[in-house]
Amino acid sequence: MDRVADEALIVLEKVNKWFGPLHVLQDVNLSVARGEVVVVIGPSGSGKSTLCRAINRLEPIDSGTITFDGQPLPAEGRALARLRSEVGMVFQSFNLFAHKTILQNVMLGPVKVRKEKPAAVRDRAMGLLERVGIASQADKYPAQLSGGQQQRVAIARALAMQPKALLFDEPTSALDPEMVGEVLDVMTSLAAEGMTMVVVTHEMGFARHAANRVVFMADGQLVEEAAPAEFFANPKTERARDFLSKIL
Ligand code: ADP
Ligand code: MG
C-alpha cells in the first residue's frame, strides 16, 4: 500500500454529539491516515452511523473538532458541497435514483454538482462500471439489478466524484448472503489500491483481511482500537470480548 506515512486525512478531536438527552458521541478522538482502512465495529446503537455521518457533516456535532485534509469541516455552501464530494458515502440502502439508468446514476453527481462535461463523465462512469463488474448493465434501471449489483453501482457512483475518502455504513447488511462477497471484493480492491476508507461493518473477514485498524465503539465511546490481528486475538476490554463472543 502506497500510504504517505502517518499523514492524517481525517482527524476527530474530542467530538461530542447529543440527540436530546442521548450522548451519542462522547469525546471521540480518531485519526485516519491517507490510504488507511479503518473498520468500525460495535453493538447496534453505539454511534457508528452517527460517527460516519459526522465526518461528511450529514450530522453537525455539538463540540470538538473534525478536520478533513487539514481543514475544519465547512458548515454550509459550496465548501460543504465540495466536502461531500471529497468524502463519498455508501449506505446500507443503496439510495440509487429509481427512474434513472445505472449509467445516469453514476454520471449525475459529476454533471449536476460539478458541472463537468457529460461526454467526459460518461467515459469515466463506464470505466467505473467496468471496474465494479457491471458495465453490461449500464442502460438498465436499479430495480432490474440484484442488491449486490446495486450496491456496486452505489460504489461506482461515489467513485465518480473522485473522492479523497470513502465512508461505508454497513454496506452489506441489507444484502442476501450470496451477494455479500461481490461487494466486499470491490471494497477489498479499493483498499488495496490505497483508497482511504472508514467502514462500519459486521463482516469480520473483511476487517481481518482489509483493515489496517479496527475501532470498537460502545455507548458513544471509542473503547478500543488496534490492528486487526491484535484486536481479534487479544481484545483488551471486557466489552469487546463480549461483543466478539456474540458475533464470531
Ligand atoms: P449505530 O449505527 O452504532 O447503530 P447510531 O449512530 O445510528 O448507532 O445511533 C446511536 C444512538 O443515537 C442510538 O441510540 C440511536 O437510536 C440514536 N439516534 C440516531 N439518530 C438519531 C436521531 N436522528 N435522533 C435521535 N436519536 C438518534
Ligand atoms: Mg448504524
PDB file of C-alpha atoms and ligand atoms in Angstrom:
ATOM      1  CA  MET A   1       0.000   0.000   0.000  1.00  0.00           C
ATOM      2  CA  ASP A   2       1.362   3.351  -1.033  1.00  0.00           C
ATOM      3  CA  ARG A   3       0.476   5.306   2.066  1.00  0.00           C
ATOM      4  CA  VAL A   4       2.067   8.625   2.890  1.00  0.00           C
ATOM      5  CA  ALA A   5       3.460   7.805   6.306  1.00  0.00           C
ATOM      6  CA  ASP A   6       1.068   8.873   9.033  1.00  0.00           C
ATOM      7  CA  GLU A   7      -0.295  11.831   7.158  1.00  0.00           C
ATOM      8  CA  ALA A   8      -3.718  12.336   8.677  1.00  0.00           C
ATOM      9  CA  LEU A   9      -6.600  12.883   6.268  1.00  0.00           C
ATOM     10  CA  ILE A  10      -9.476  12.723   8.776  1.00  0.00           C
ATOM     11  CA  VAL A  11      -8.992  13.894  12.350  1.00  0.00           C
ATOM     12  CA  LEU A  12     -11.649  13.924  15.075  1.00  0.00           C
ATOM     13  CA  GLU A  13     -10.752  15.546  18.369  1.00  0.00           C
ATOM     14  CA  LYS A  14     -12.948  15.390  21.465  1.00  0.00           C
ATOM     15  CA  VAL A  15     -16.071  15.122  19.346  1.00  0.00           C
ATOM     16  CA  ASN A  16     -19.369  15.202  21.219  1.00  0.00           C
ATOM     17  CA  LYS A  17     -22.860  14.805  19.891  1.00  0.00           C
ATOM     18  CA  TRP A  18     -26.189  14.643  21.677  1.00  0.00           C
ATOM     19  CA  PHE A  19     -29.609  13.683  20.400  1.00  0.00           C
ATOM     20  CA  GLY A  20     -31.670  15.393  23.098  1.00  0.00           C
ATOM     21  CA  PRO A  21     -30.573  13.733  26.342  1.00  0.00           C
ATOM     22  CA  LEU A  22     -28.755  10.954  24.497  1.00  0.00           C
ATOM     23  CA  HIS A  23     -24.966  11.442  24.419  1.00  0.00           C
ATOM     24  CA  VAL A  24     -24.257   9.538  21.190  1.00  0.00           C
ATOM     25  CA  LEU A  25     -20.642  10.566  20.627  1.00  0.00           C
ATOM     26  CA  GLN A  26     -18.578  11.042  23.774  1.00  0.00           C
ATOM     27  CA  ASP A  27     -15.180  12.698  23.459  1.00  0.00           C
ATOM     28  CA  VAL A  28     -14.359  10.718  20.344  1.00  0.00           C
ATOM     29  CA  ASN A  29     -10.768  11.017  19.123  1.00  0.00           C
ATOM     30  CA  LEU A  30      -9.884   9.329  15.862  1.00  0.00           C
ATOM     31  CA  SER A  31      -7.274   9.970  13.229  1.00  0.00           C
ATOM     32  CA  VAL A  32      -7.355   8.277   9.833  1.00  0.00           C
ATOM     33  CA  ALA A  33      -4.219   8.440   7.719  1.00  0.00           C
ATOM     34  CA  ARG A  34      -4.197   8.817   3.961  1.00  0.00           C
ATOM     35  CA  GLY A  35      -4.579   5.377   2.422  1.00  0.00           C
ATOM     36  CA  GLU A  36      -5.633   3.819   5.692  1.00  0.00           C
ATOM     37  CA  VAL A  37      -8.609   1.462   6.048  1.00  0.00           C
ATOM     38  CA  VAL A  38     -10.331   1.725   9.431  1.00  0.00           C
ATOM     39  CA  VAL A  39     -13.104  -0.725  10.262  1.00  0.00           C
ATOM     40  CA  VAL A  40     -15.565   0.418  12.926  1.00  0.00           C
ATOM     41  CA  ILE A  41     -17.429  -2.273  14.837  1.00  0.00           C
ATOM     42  CA  GLY A  42     -19.701  -2.276  17.849  1.00  0.00           C
ATOM     43  CA  PRO A  43     -23.202  -3.054  19.055  1.00  0.00           C
ATOM     44  CA  SER A  44     -26.288  -1.541  17.498  1.00  0.00           C
ATOM     45  CA  GLY A  45     -26.911   1.962  18.827  1.00  0.00           C
ATOM     46  CA  SER A  46     -23.276   2.579  19.783  1.00  0.00           C
ATOM     47  CA  GLY A  47     -22.949   5.602  17.477  1.00  0.00           C
ATOM     48  CA  LYS A  48     -21.228   4.113  14.421  1.00  0.00           C
ATOM     49  CA  SER A  49     -23.596   5.652  11.865  1.00  0.00           C
ATOM     50  CA  THR A  50     -23.538   8.998  13.657  1.00  0.00           C
ATOM     51  CA  LEU A  51     -19.736   8.931  13.551  1.00  0.00           C
ATOM     52  CA  CYS A  52     -19.770   8.340   9.781  1.00  0.00           C
ATOM     53  CA  ARG A  53     -22.408  10.977   9.209  1.00  0.00           C
ATOM     54  CA  ALA A  54     -20.462  13.491  11.292  1.00  0.00           C
ATOM     55  CA  ILE A  55     -17.385  13.041   9.081  1.00  0.00           C
ATOM     56  CA  ASN A  56     -19.151  14.385   5.993  1.00  0.00           C
ATOM     57  CA  ARG A  57     -21.339  16.655   8.060  1.00  0.00           C
ATOM     58  CA  LEU A  58     -24.643  14.992   7.377  1.00  0.00           C
ATOM     59  CA  GLU A  59     -24.806  15.368  11.164  1.00  0.00           C
ATOM     60  CA  PRO A  60     -23.453  18.513  12.850  1.00  0.00           C
ATOM     61  CA  ILE A  61     -21.529  17.946  16.081  1.00  0.00           C
ATOM     62  CA  ASP A  62     -22.046  19.802  19.356  1.00  0.00           C
ATOM     63  CA  SER A  63     -18.436  20.167  20.449  1.00  0.00           C
ATOM     64  CA  GLY A  64     -14.936  19.157  19.454  1.00  0.00           C
ATOM     65  CA  THR A  65     -13.372  19.453  16.025  1.00  0.00           C
ATOM     66  CA  ILE A  66     -13.279  17.437  12.843  1.00  0.00           C
ATOM     67  CA  THR A  67     -10.772  18.279  10.149  1.00  0.00           C
ATOM     68  CA  PHE A  68     -10.601  16.805   6.675  1.00  0.00           C
ATOM     69  CA  ASP A  69      -7.426  17.193   4.649  1.00  0.00           C
ATOM     70  CA  GLY A  70      -6.199  19.856   7.045  1.00  0.00           C
ATOM     71  CA  GLN A  71      -9.364  21.984   7.030  1.00  0.00           C
ATOM     72  CA  PRO A  72     -12.164  22.168   9.602  1.00  0.00           C
ATOM     73  CA  LEU A  73     -15.416  20.810   8.162  1.00  0.00           C
ATOM     74  CA  PRO A  74     -17.315  23.615   6.454  1.00  0.00           C
ATOM     75  CA  ALA A  75     -20.836  24.237   7.744  1.00  0.00           C
ATOM     76  CA  GLU A  76     -22.565  25.256   4.555  1.00  0.00           C
ATOM     77  CA  GLY A  77     -22.441  26.467   0.989  1.00  0.00           C
ATOM     78  CA  ARG A  78     -20.050  25.469  -1.751  1.00  0.00           C
ATOM     79  CA  ALA A  79     -17.365  24.375   0.662  1.00  0.00           C
ATOM     80  CA  LEU A  80     -19.786  21.870   2.182  1.00  0.00           C
ATOM     81  CA  ALA A  81     -20.827  20.584  -1.246  1.00  0.00           C
ATOM     82  CA  ARG A  82     -17.159  20.154  -2.067  1.00  0.00           C
ATOM     83  CA  LEU A  83     -16.520  18.266   1.173  1.00  0.00           C
ATOM     84  CA  ARG A  84     -19.415  15.922   0.399  1.00  0.00           C
ATOM     85  CA  SER A  85     -17.924  15.167  -2.999  1.00  0.00           C
ATOM     86  CA  GLU A  86     -14.490  14.557  -1.489  1.00  0.00           C
ATOM     87  CA  VAL A  87     -15.874  12.222   1.175  1.00  0.00           C
ATOM     88  CA  GLY A  88     -18.048   9.691  -0.600  1.00  0.00           C
ATOM     89  CA  MET A  89     -20.584   7.717   1.371  1.00  0.00           C
ATOM     90  CA  VAL A  90     -22.052   4.299   0.710  1.00  0.00           C
ATOM     91  CA  PHE A  91     -25.105   3.358   2.754  1.00  0.00           C
ATOM     92  CA  GLN A  92     -26.797   0.123   3.694  1.00  0.00           C
ATOM     93  CA  SER A  93     -29.734   1.052   1.461  1.00  0.00           C
ATOM     94  CA  PHE A  94     -28.201   1.807  -1.896  1.00  0.00           C
ATOM     95  CA  ASN A  95     -30.183   5.026  -2.465  1.00  0.00           C
ATOM     96  CA  LEU A  96     -29.983   4.895  -6.267  1.00  0.00           C
ATOM     97  CA  PHE A  97     -32.399   7.009  -8.297  1.00  0.00           C
ATOM     98  CA  ALA A  98     -35.053   4.529  -9.420  1.00  0.00           C
ATOM     99  CA  HIS A  99     -36.095   6.428 -12.536  1.00  0.00           C
ATOM    100  CA  LYS A 100     -32.548   6.859 -13.857  1.00  0.00           C
ATOM    101  CA  THR A 101     -30.410   4.232 -15.553  1.00  0.00           C
ATOM    102  CA  ILE A 102     -27.321   2.773 -13.912  1.00  0.00           C
ATOM    103  CA  LEU A 103     -25.075   4.929 -16.085  1.00  0.00           C
ATOM    104  CA  GLN A 104     -27.134   8.061 -15.362  1.00  0.00           C
ATOM    105  CA  ASN A 105     -26.921   7.335 -11.643  1.00  0.00           C
ATOM    106  CA  VAL A 106     -23.134   7.259 -11.832  1.00  0.00           C
ATOM    107  CA  MET A 107     -22.922  10.368 -14.041  1.00  0.00           C
ATOM    108  CA  LEU A 108     -25.331  12.518 -12.051  1.00  0.00           C
ATOM    109  CA  GLY A 109     -23.008  13.907  -9.355  1.00  0.00           C
ATOM    110  CA  PRO A 110     -20.172  14.996 -11.644  1.00  0.00           C
ATOM    111  CA  VAL A 111     -22.571  16.505 -14.206  1.00  0.00           C
ATOM    112  CA  LYS A 112     -25.086  18.190 -11.874  1.00  0.00           C
ATOM    113  CA  VAL A 113     -22.950  19.064  -8.864  1.00  0.00           C
ATOM    114  CA  ARG A 114     -19.571  19.557 -10.502  1.00  0.00           C
ATOM    115  CA  LYS A 115     -20.845  20.829 -13.851  1.00  0.00           C
ATOM    116  CA  GLU A 116     -18.435  18.561 -15.703  1.00  0.00           C
ATOM    117  CA  LYS A 117     -18.950  17.857 -19.407  1.00  0.00           C
ATOM    118  CA  PRO A 118     -21.227  14.823 -19.883  1.00  0.00           C
ATOM    119  CA  ALA A 119     -19.064  13.246 -22.596  1.00  0.00           C
ATOM    120  CA  ALA A 120     -16.007  13.087 -20.352  1.00  0.00           C
ATOM    121  CA  VAL A 121     -18.046  11.951 -17.363  1.00  0.00           C
ATOM    122  CA  ARG A 122     -19.651   9.192 -19.445  1.00  0.00           C
ATOM    123  CA  ASP A 123     -16.259   7.675 -20.256  1.00  0.00           C
ATOM    124  CA  ARG A 124     -15.187   7.808 -16.632  1.00  0.00           C
ATOM    125  CA  ALA A 125     -18.524   6.380 -15.456  1.00  0.00           C
ATOM    126  CA  MET A 126     -18.301   3.484 -17.910  1.00  0.00           C
ATOM    127  CA  GLY A 127     -14.762   2.822 -16.705  1.00  0.00           C
ATOM    128  CA  LEU A 128     -16.019   2.700 -13.125  1.00  0.00           C
ATOM    129  CA  LEU A 129     -18.888   0.381 -14.022  1.00  0.00           C
ATOM    130  CA  GLU A 130     -16.293  -1.822 -15.697  1.00  0.00           C
ATOM    131  CA  ARG A 131     -14.228  -1.748 -12.555  1.00  0.00           C
ATOM    132  CA  VAL A 132     -17.122  -2.886 -10.345  1.00  0.00           C
ATOM    133  CA  GLY A 133     -18.078  -5.513 -12.913  1.00  0.00           C
ATOM    134  CA  ILE A 134     -21.415  -4.197 -14.202  1.00  0.00           C
ATOM    135  CA  ALA A 135     -20.665  -2.284 -17.394  1.00  0.00           C
ATOM    136  CA  SER A 136     -23.042  -4.600 -19.260  1.00  0.00           C
ATOM    137  CA  GLN A 137     -25.933  -3.343 -17.090  1.00  0.00           C
ATOM    138  CA  ALA A 138     -25.304   0.361 -17.793  1.00  0.00           C
ATOM    139  CA  ASP A 139     -28.623   1.026 -19.516  1.00  0.00           C
ATOM    140  CA  LYS A 140     -30.799  -0.887 -17.059  1.00  0.00           C
ATOM    141  CA  TYR A 141     -32.712   0.624 -14.142  1.00  0.00           C
ATOM    142  CA  PRO A 142     -31.831  -0.110 -10.491  1.00  0.00           C
ATOM    143  CA  ALA A 143     -34.873  -2.356  -9.933  1.00  0.00           C
ATOM    144  CA  GLN A 144     -33.626  -4.650 -12.707  1.00  0.00           C
ATOM    145  CA  LEU A 145     -30.419  -5.354 -10.775  1.00  0.00           C
ATOM    146  CA  SER A 146     -29.750  -7.546  -7.752  1.00  0.00           C
ATOM    147  CA  GLY A 147     -28.955  -5.932  -4.409  1.00  0.00           C
ATOM    148  CA  GLY A 148     -25.280  -6.769  -4.778  1.00  0.00           C
ATOM    149  CA  GLN A 149     -25.183  -5.180  -8.224  1.00  0.00           C
ATOM    150  CA  GLN A 150     -26.996  -2.083  -6.960  1.00  0.00           C
ATOM    151  CA  GLN A 151     -24.520  -1.676  -4.135  1.00  0.00           C
ATOM    152  CA  ARG A 152     -21.637  -1.945  -6.631  1.00  0.00           C
ATOM    153  CA  VAL A 153     -23.322   0.821  -8.649  1.00  0.00           C
ATOM    154  CA  ALA A 154     -23.523   2.906  -5.462  1.00  0.00           C
ATOM    155  CA  ILE A 155     -19.773   2.439  -5.007  1.00  0.00           C
ATOM    156  CA  ALA A 156     -19.125   3.428  -8.644  1.00  0.00           C
ATOM    157  CA  ARG A 157     -21.321   6.479  -8.116  1.00  0.00           C
ATOM    158  CA  ALA A 158     -19.286   7.532  -5.087  1.00  0.00           C
ATOM    159  CA  LEU A 159     -16.041   6.975  -7.016  1.00  0.00           C
ATOM    160  CA  ALA A 160     -17.286   9.098  -9.916  1.00  0.00           C
ATOM    161  CA  MET A 161     -16.767  12.171  -7.732  1.00  0.00           C
ATOM    162  CA  GLN A 162     -13.091  11.210  -7.374  1.00  0.00           C
ATOM    163  CA  PRO A 163     -13.292  11.281  -3.579  1.00  0.00           C
ATOM    164  CA  LYS A 164     -10.314  11.504  -1.257  1.00  0.00           C
ATOM    165  CA  ALA A 165     -12.014   9.129   1.167  1.00  0.00           C
ATOM    166  CA  LEU A 166     -14.975   6.776   1.243  1.00  0.00           C
ATOM    167  CA  LEU A 167     -17.247   6.061   4.196  1.00  0.00           C
ATOM    168  CA  PHE A 168     -19.206   2.814   4.199  1.00  0.00           C
ATOM    169  CA  ASP A 169     -22.076   2.361   6.658  1.00  0.00           C
ATOM    170  CA  GLU A 170     -22.941  -1.338   6.815  1.00  0.00           C
ATOM    171  CA  PRO A 171     -22.729  -1.679   3.031  1.00  0.00           C
ATOM    172  CA  THR A 172     -23.590  -5.375   3.012  1.00  0.00           C
ATOM    173  CA  SER A 173     -26.162  -5.556   5.812  1.00  0.00           C
ATOM    174  CA  ALA A 174     -29.177  -5.351   3.512  1.00  0.00           C
ATOM    175  CA  LEU A 175     -27.885  -7.962   1.066  1.00  0.00           C
ATOM    176  CA  ASP A 176     -28.770 -11.594   0.672  1.00  0.00           C
ATOM    177  CA  PRO A 177     -25.799 -13.651   1.906  1.00  0.00           C
ATOM    178  CA  GLU A 178     -24.757 -14.814  -1.558  1.00  0.00           C
ATOM    179  CA  MET A 179     -24.247 -11.197  -2.656  1.00  0.00           C
ATOM    180  CA  VAL A 180     -22.092 -10.033   0.217  1.00  0.00           C
ATOM    181  CA  GLY A 181     -18.868 -11.377  -1.291  1.00  0.00           C
ATOM    182  CA  GLU A 182     -19.101  -9.475  -4.584  1.00  0.00           C
ATOM    183  CA  VAL A 183     -19.437  -6.160  -2.723  1.00  0.00           C
ATOM    184  CA  LEU A 184     -16.643  -6.965  -0.272  1.00  0.00           C
ATOM    185  CA  ASP A 185     -14.412  -7.918  -3.216  1.00  0.00           C
ATOM    186  CA  VAL A 186     -14.855  -4.457  -4.722  1.00  0.00           C
ATOM    187  CA  MET A 187     -14.127  -2.839  -1.354  1.00  0.00           C
ATOM    188  CA  THR A 188     -11.068  -5.020  -0.842  1.00  0.00           C
ATOM    189  CA  SER A 189      -9.650  -3.991  -4.203  1.00  0.00           C
ATOM    190  CA  LEU A 190     -10.258  -0.312  -3.415  1.00  0.00           C
ATOM    191  CA  ALA A 191      -8.426  -0.790  -0.127  1.00  0.00           C
ATOM    192  CA  ALA A 192      -5.523  -2.453  -1.915  1.00  0.00           C
ATOM    193  CA  GLU A 193      -5.338   0.449  -4.352  1.00  0.00           C
ATOM    194  CA  GLY A 194      -4.829   2.848  -1.461  1.00  0.00           C
ATOM    195  CA  MET A 195      -8.262   4.426  -1.025  1.00  0.00           C
ATOM    196  CA  THR A 196      -8.760   5.938   2.426  1.00  0.00           C
ATOM    197  CA  MET A 197     -11.763   4.142   3.900  1.00  0.00           C
ATOM    198  CA  VAL A 198     -13.834   4.156   7.077  1.00  0.00           C
ATOM    199  CA  VAL A 199     -16.007   1.061   7.066  1.00  0.00           C
ATOM    200  CA  VAL A 200     -18.757   0.218   9.534  1.00  0.00           C
ATOM    201  CA  THR A 201     -19.390  -3.489   9.116  1.00  0.00           C
ATOM    202  CA  HIS A 202     -20.127  -6.749  10.861  1.00  0.00           C
ATOM    203  CA  GLU A 203     -18.055  -8.616   8.261  1.00  0.00           C
ATOM    204  CA  MET A 204     -15.161  -9.701  10.419  1.00  0.00           C
ATOM    205  CA  GLY A 205     -13.440 -11.446   7.497  1.00  0.00           C
ATOM    206  CA  PHE A 206     -13.188  -8.087   5.759  1.00  0.00           C
ATOM    207  CA  ALA A 207     -11.924  -6.479   8.977  1.00  0.00           C
ATOM    208  CA  ARG A 208      -9.233  -9.125   9.364  1.00  0.00           C
ATOM    209  CA  HIS A 209      -8.007  -9.024   5.794  1.00  0.00           C
ATOM    210  CA  ALA A 210      -8.547  -5.489   4.535  1.00  0.00           C
ATOM    211  CA  ALA A 211      -8.358  -3.227   7.593  1.00  0.00           C
ATOM    212  CA  ASN A 212      -5.235  -1.536   8.857  1.00  0.00           C
ATOM    213  CA  ARG A 213      -7.023  -0.837  12.114  1.00  0.00           C
ATOM    214  CA  VAL A 214     -10.161  -1.928  13.929  1.00  0.00           C
ATOM    215  CA  VAL A 215     -12.019   0.518  16.140  1.00  0.00           C
ATOM    216  CA  PHE A 216     -14.515  -0.817  18.659  1.00  0.00           C
ATOM    217  CA  MET A 217     -17.322   1.519  19.764  1.00  0.00           C
ATOM    218  CA  ALA A 218     -19.810   1.102  22.588  1.00  0.00           C
ATOM    219  CA  ASP A 219     -22.281   3.619  24.036  1.00  0.00           C
ATOM    220  CA  GLY A 220     -20.869   6.504  22.046  1.00  0.00           C
ATOM    221  CA  GLN A 221     -17.311   5.862  23.126  1.00  0.00           C
ATOM    222  CA  LEU A 222     -14.361   4.674  21.180  1.00  0.00           C
ATOM    223  CA  VAL A 223     -13.457   1.887  23.573  1.00  0.00           C
ATOM    224  CA  GLU A 224     -10.590   0.144  21.872  1.00  0.00           C
ATOM    225  CA  GLU A 225      -8.516   0.326  18.710  1.00  0.00           C
ATOM    226  CA  ALA A 226      -5.851  -1.995  17.398  1.00  0.00           C
ATOM    227  CA  ALA A 227      -4.500  -3.722  14.315  1.00  0.00           C
ATOM    228  CA  PRO A 228      -6.980  -6.456  13.333  1.00  0.00           C
ATOM    229  CA  ALA A 229      -4.755  -9.410  14.205  1.00  0.00           C
ATOM    230  CA  GLU A 230      -4.105  -7.928  17.635  1.00  0.00           C
ATOM    231  CA  PHE A 231      -7.744  -6.962  18.210  1.00  0.00           C
ATOM    232  CA  PHE A 232      -9.216 -10.337  17.322  1.00  0.00           C
ATOM    233  CA  ALA A 233      -6.552 -12.358  19.129  1.00  0.00           C
ATOM    234  CA  ASN A 234      -6.362 -10.131  22.171  1.00  0.00           C
ATOM    235  CA  PRO A 235      -9.301  -7.800  22.785  1.00  0.00           C
ATOM    236  CA  LYS A 236      -8.312  -5.749  25.820  1.00  0.00           C
ATOM    237  CA  THR A 237     -11.700  -4.811  27.217  1.00  0.00           C
ATOM    238  CA  GLU A 238     -14.475  -6.979  28.588  1.00  0.00           C
ATOM    239  CA  ARG A 239     -16.953  -5.202  26.304  1.00  0.00           C
ATOM    240  CA  ALA A 240     -15.008  -6.027  23.172  1.00  0.00           C
ATOM    241  CA  ARG A 241     -14.594  -9.651  24.279  1.00  0.00           C
ATOM    242  CA  ASP A 242     -18.304  -9.859  24.963  1.00  0.00           C
ATOM    243  CA  PHE A 243     -19.174  -8.328  21.582  1.00  0.00           C
ATOM    244  CA  LEU A 244     -16.830 -10.659  19.710  1.00  0.00           C
ATOM    245  CA  SER A 245     -18.184 -13.713  21.511  1.00  0.00           C
ATOM    246  CA  LYS A 246     -21.637 -12.834  20.205  1.00  0.00           C
ATOM    247  CA  ILE A 247     -20.772 -12.279  16.584  1.00  0.00           C
ATOM    248  CA  LEU A 248     -17.937 -14.708  15.848  1.00  0.00           C
TER     249      LEU A 248
HETATM  250  P1  ADP B   1     -25.246   2.581  15.288  1.00  0.00           P
HETATM  251  O1  ADP B   1     -25.007   2.989  13.886  1.00  0.00           O
HETATM  252  O2  ADP B   1     -23.997   2.162  16.020  1.00  0.00           O
HETATM  253  O3  ADP B   1     -26.300   1.523  15.420  1.00  0.00           O
HETATM  254  P2  ADP B   1     -26.366   5.227  15.556  1.00  0.00           P
HETATM  255  O4  ADP B   1     -25.256   6.183  15.339  1.00  0.00           O
HETATM  256  O5  ADP B   1     -27.311   5.005  14.443  1.00  0.00           O
HETATM  257  O6  ADP B   1     -25.775   3.841  16.098  1.00  0.00           O
HETATM  258  O7  ADP B   1     -27.243   5.702  16.795  1.00  0.00           O
HETATM  259  C1  ADP B   1     -26.672   5.994  18.065  1.00  0.00           C
HETATM  260  C2  ADP B   1     -27.802   6.336  19.014  1.00  0.00           C
HETATM  261  O8  ADP B   1     -28.395   7.560  18.589  1.00  0.00           O
HETATM  262  C3  ADP B   1     -28.925   5.325  19.037  1.00  0.00           C
HETATM  263  O9  ADP B   1     -29.406   5.253  20.348  1.00  0.00           O
HETATM  264  C4  ADP B   1     -29.967   5.906  18.108  1.00  0.00           C
HETATM  265  O10 ADP B   1     -31.252   5.482  18.451  1.00  0.00           O
HETATM  266  C5  ADP B   1     -29.768   7.393  18.329  1.00  0.00           C
HETATM  267  N1  ADP B   1     -30.094   8.210  17.159  1.00  0.00           N
HETATM  268  C6  ADP B   1     -29.559   8.089  15.941  1.00  0.00           C
HETATM  269  N2  ADP B   1     -30.015   9.034  15.099  1.00  0.00           N
HETATM  270  C7  ADP B   1     -30.889   9.780  15.828  1.00  0.00           C
HETATM  271  C8  ADP B   1     -31.716  10.922  15.533  1.00  0.00           C
HETATM  272  N3  ADP B   1     -31.709  11.487  14.330  1.00  0.00           N
HETATM  273  N4  ADP B   1     -32.481  11.406  16.533  1.00  0.00           N
HETATM  274  C9  ADP B   1     -32.485  10.838  17.767  1.00  0.00           C
HETATM  275  N5  ADP B   1     -31.734   9.772  18.113  1.00  0.00           N
HETATM  276  C10 ADP B   1     -30.949   9.236  17.154  1.00  0.00           C
HETATM  277 MG    MG B   2     -25.760   2.246  12.118  1.00  0.00          MG
END
